[in-house]
Short mmCIF file of C-alpha atoms and ligand atoms in Angstrom, two decimals:
data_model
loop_
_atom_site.label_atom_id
_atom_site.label_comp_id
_atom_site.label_asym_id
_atom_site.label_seq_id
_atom_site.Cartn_x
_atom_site.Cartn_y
_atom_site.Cartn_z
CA UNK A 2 0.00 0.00 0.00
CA UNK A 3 1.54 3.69 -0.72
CA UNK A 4 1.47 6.00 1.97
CA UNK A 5 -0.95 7.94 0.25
CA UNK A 6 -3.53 5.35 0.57
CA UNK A 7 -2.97 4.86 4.43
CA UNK A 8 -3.33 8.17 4.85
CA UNK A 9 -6.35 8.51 2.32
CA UNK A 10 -8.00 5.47 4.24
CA UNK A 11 -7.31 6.93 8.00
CA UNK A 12 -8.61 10.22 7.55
CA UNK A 13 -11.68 9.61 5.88
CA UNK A 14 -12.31 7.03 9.21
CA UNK A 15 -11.78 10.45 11.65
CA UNK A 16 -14.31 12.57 12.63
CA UNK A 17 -13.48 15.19 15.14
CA UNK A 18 -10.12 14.36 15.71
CA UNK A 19 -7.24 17.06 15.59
CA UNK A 20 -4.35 15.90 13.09
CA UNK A 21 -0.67 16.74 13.12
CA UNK A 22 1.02 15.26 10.15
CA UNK A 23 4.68 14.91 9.18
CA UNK A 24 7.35 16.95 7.11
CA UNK A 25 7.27 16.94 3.76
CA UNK A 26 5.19 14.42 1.45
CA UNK A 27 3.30 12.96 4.05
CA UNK A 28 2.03 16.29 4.27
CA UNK A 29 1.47 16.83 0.70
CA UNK A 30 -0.42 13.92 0.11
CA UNK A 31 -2.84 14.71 3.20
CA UNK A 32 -3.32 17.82 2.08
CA UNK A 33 -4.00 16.22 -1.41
CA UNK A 34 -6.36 13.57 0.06
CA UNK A 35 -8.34 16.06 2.48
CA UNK A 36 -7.43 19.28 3.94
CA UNK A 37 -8.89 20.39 6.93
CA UNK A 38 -8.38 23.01 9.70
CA UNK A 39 -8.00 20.28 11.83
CA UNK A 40 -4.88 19.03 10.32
CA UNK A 41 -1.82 20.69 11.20
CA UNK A 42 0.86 20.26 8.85
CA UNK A 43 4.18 20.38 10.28
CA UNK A 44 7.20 22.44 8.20
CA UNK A 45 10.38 22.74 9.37
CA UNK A 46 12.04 19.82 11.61
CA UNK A 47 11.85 16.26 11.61
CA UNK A 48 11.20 14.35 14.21
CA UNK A 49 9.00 16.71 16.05
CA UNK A 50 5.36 15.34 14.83
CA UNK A 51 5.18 13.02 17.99
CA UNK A 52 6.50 15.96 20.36
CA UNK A 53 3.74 18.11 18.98
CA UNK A 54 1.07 15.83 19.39
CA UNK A 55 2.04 14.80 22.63
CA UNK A 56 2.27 18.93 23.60
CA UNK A 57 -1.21 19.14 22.01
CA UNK A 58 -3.03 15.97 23.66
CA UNK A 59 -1.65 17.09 26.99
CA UNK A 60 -3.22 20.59 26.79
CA UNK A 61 -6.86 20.01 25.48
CA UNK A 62 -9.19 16.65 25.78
CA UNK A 63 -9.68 16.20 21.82
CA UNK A 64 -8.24 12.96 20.36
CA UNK A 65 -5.05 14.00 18.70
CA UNK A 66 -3.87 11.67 16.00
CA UNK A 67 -0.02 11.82 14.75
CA UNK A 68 1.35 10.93 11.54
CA UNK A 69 5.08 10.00 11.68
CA UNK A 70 7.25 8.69 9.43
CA UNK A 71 9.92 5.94 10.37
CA UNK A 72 12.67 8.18 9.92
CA UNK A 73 11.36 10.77 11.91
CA UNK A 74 10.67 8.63 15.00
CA UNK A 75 13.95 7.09 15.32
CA UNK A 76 15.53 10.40 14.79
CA UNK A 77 13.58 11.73 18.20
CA UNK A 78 12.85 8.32 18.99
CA UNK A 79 12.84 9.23 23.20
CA UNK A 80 9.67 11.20 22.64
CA UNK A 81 8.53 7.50 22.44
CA UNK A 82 9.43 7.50 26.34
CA UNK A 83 8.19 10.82 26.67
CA UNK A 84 4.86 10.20 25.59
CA UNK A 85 4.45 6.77 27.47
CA UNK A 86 5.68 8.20 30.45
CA UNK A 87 3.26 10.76 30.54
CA UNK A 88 0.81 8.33 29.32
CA UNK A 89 -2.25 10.84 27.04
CA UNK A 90 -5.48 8.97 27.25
CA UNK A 91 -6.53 11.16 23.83
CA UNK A 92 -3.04 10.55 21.48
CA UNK A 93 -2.71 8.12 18.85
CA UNK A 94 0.81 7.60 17.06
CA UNK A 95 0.67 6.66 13.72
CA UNK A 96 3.93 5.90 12.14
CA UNK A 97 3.88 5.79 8.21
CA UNK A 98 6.94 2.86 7.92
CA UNK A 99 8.59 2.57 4.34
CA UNK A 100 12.13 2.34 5.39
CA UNK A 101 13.51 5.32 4.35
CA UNK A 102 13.58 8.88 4.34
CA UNK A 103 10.78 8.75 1.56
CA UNK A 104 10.40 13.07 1.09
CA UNK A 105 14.15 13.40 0.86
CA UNK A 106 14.98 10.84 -2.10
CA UNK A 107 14.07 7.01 -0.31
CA UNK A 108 17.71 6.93 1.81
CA UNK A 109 17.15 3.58 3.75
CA UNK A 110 16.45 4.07 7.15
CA UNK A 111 17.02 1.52 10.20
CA UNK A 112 13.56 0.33 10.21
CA UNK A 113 13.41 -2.87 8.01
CA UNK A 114 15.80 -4.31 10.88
CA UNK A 115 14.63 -2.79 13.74
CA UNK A 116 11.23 -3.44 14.57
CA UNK A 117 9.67 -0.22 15.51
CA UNK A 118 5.93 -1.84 17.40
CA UNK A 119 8.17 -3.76 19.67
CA UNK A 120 10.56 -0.91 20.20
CA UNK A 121 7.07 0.71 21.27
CA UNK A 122 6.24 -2.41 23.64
CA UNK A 123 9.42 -2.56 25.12
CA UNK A 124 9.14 1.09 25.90
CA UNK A 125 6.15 0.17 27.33
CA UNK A 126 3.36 1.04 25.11
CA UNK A 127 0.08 -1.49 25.85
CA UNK A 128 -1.86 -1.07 22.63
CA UNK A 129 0.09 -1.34 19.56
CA UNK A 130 -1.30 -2.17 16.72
CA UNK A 131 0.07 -3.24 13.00
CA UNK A 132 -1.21 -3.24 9.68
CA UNK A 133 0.08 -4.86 6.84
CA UNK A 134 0.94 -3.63 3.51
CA UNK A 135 -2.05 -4.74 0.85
CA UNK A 136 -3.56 -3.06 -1.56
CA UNK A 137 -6.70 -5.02 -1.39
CA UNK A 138 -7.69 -4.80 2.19
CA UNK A 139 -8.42 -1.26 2.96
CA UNK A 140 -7.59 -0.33 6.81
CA UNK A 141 -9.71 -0.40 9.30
CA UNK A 142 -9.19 2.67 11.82
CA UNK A 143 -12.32 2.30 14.42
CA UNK A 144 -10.56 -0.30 16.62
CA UNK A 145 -7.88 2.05 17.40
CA UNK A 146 -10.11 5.17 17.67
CA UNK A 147 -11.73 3.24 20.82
CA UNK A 148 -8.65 2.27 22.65
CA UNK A 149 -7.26 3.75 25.60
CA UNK A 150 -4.50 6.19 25.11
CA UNK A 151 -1.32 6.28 23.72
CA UNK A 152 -2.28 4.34 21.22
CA UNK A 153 0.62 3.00 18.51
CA UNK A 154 0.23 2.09 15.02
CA UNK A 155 2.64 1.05 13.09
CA UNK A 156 1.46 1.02 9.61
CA UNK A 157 4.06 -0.35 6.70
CA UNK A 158 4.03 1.23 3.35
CA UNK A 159 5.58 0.89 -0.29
CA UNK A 160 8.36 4.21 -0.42
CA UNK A 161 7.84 6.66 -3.09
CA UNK A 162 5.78 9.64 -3.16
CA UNK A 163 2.22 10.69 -4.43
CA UNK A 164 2.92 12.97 -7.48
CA UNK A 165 1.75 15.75 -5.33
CA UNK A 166 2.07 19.54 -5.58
CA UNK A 167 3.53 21.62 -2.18
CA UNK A 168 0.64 22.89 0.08
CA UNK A 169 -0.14 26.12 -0.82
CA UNK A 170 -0.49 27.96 2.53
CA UNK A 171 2.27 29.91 4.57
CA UNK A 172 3.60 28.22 7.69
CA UNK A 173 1.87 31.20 9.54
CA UNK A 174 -1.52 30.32 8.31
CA UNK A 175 -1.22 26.97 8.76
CA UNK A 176 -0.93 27.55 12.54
CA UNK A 177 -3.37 30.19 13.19
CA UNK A 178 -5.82 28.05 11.32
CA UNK A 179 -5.13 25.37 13.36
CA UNK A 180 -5.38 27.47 17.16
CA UNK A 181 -8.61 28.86 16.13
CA UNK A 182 -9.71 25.47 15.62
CA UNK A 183 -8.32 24.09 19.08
CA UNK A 184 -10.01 26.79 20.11
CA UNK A 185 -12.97 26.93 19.29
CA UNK A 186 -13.21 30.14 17.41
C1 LIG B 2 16.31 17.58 11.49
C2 LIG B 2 16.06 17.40 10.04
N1 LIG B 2 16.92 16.69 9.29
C3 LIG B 2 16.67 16.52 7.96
C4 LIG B 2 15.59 17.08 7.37
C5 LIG B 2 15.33 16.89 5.88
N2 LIG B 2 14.22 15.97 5.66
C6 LIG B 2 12.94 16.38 5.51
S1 LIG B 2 11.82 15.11 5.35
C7 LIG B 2 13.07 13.97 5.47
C8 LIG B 2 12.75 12.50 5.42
C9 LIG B 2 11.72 12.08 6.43
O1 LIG B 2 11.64 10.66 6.48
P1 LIG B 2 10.47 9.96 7.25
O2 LIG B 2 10.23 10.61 8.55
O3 LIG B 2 10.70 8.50 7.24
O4 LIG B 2 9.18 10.33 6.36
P2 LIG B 2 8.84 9.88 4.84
O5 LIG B 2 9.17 11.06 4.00
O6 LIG B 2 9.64 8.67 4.53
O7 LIG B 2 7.37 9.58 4.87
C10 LIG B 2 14.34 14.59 5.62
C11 LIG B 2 15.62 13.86 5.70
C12 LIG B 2 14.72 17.83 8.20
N3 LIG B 2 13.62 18.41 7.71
N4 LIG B 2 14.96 17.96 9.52
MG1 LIG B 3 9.95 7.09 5.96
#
């Protein structure tokens, strides 16, 4: 399954759910798929998707779902600790796995050897759940919408990326967007 589909076939499963999404084509393709001021798309550094959404579930009581790549996690991979150490009843880590630093050319990353759900178990996680690459069986999110908090999904996914154009909104309004929608206003 590409990326773009997982995404594509998540989103369309949410409902009320605030979204912070990962740098570069991850991005892209779920601003291609379905924008929303709900989704905050994060420019700038990698690695800080989970760190976001961990800030963000902490603060309000809406669910807060994170898209991550695999690259992005193991390069802040102790916000893993972070976040099951503080334990948000409302956050749900999804990590977007192709095995390599798919926005930035497919460099291979660590994660066709190291097994990121158990990394999250042996951290300490209790609901992890996996989905396999297929491009018949479409995903099905509502299992994971009713667990408990932090929830992790780890999610593997053909590299390459959508033929997608760049978001056409400034950083700037991409926040402010998404505050009025935390809230409220
Ligand atoms: C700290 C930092 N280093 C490098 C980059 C450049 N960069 C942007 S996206 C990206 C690849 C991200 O890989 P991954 O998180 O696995 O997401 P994918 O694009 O594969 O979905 C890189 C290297 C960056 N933005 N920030
Ligand atoms: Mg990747």
């Amino acid at each position: 399954m590409e990326r773009i589909k997982a995404l594509e076939q998540i989103t369309k499963q949410l409902k009320d759910e605030l979204v912070i999404c990962n740098i570069g084509f991850p991005s892209r393709e779920l601003y291609h798929v379905k924008d929303s001021s709900k989704h905050f798309y994060m420019m700038g550094s990698m690695g800080m998707a989970s760190s976001i959404g961990l800030g963000l579930a902490i603060a309000q009581d809406r669910k807060v779902i994170v898209f991550d790549g695999d690259g992005s996690l193991l390069m802040n991979l102790g916000s893993l600790v972070t976040i099951y150490n503080q334990s948000p009843e409302n956050l749900v880590l999804v990590v977007l796995d192709n095995e390599c630093y798919g926005s930035t050319g497919n460099q291979c990353t660590y994660s066709s050897t190291t097994n990121l759900k158990k990394v999250a178990e042996g951290v300490g996680f209790k609901n992890t759940v996996f989905y396999q690459e297929s491009p018949e069986v479409e995903i099905d999110f509502a299992p994971v919408l009713e667990m408990e908090g932090p929830v992790f999904v780890h999610v593997k996914v053909k590299a390459g990326n959508a033929s997608v154009p760049v978001i056409p909104l400034e950083p700037p309004e991409i926040k402010e967007r998404f505050m009025r929608e935390v809230q409220g206003n």
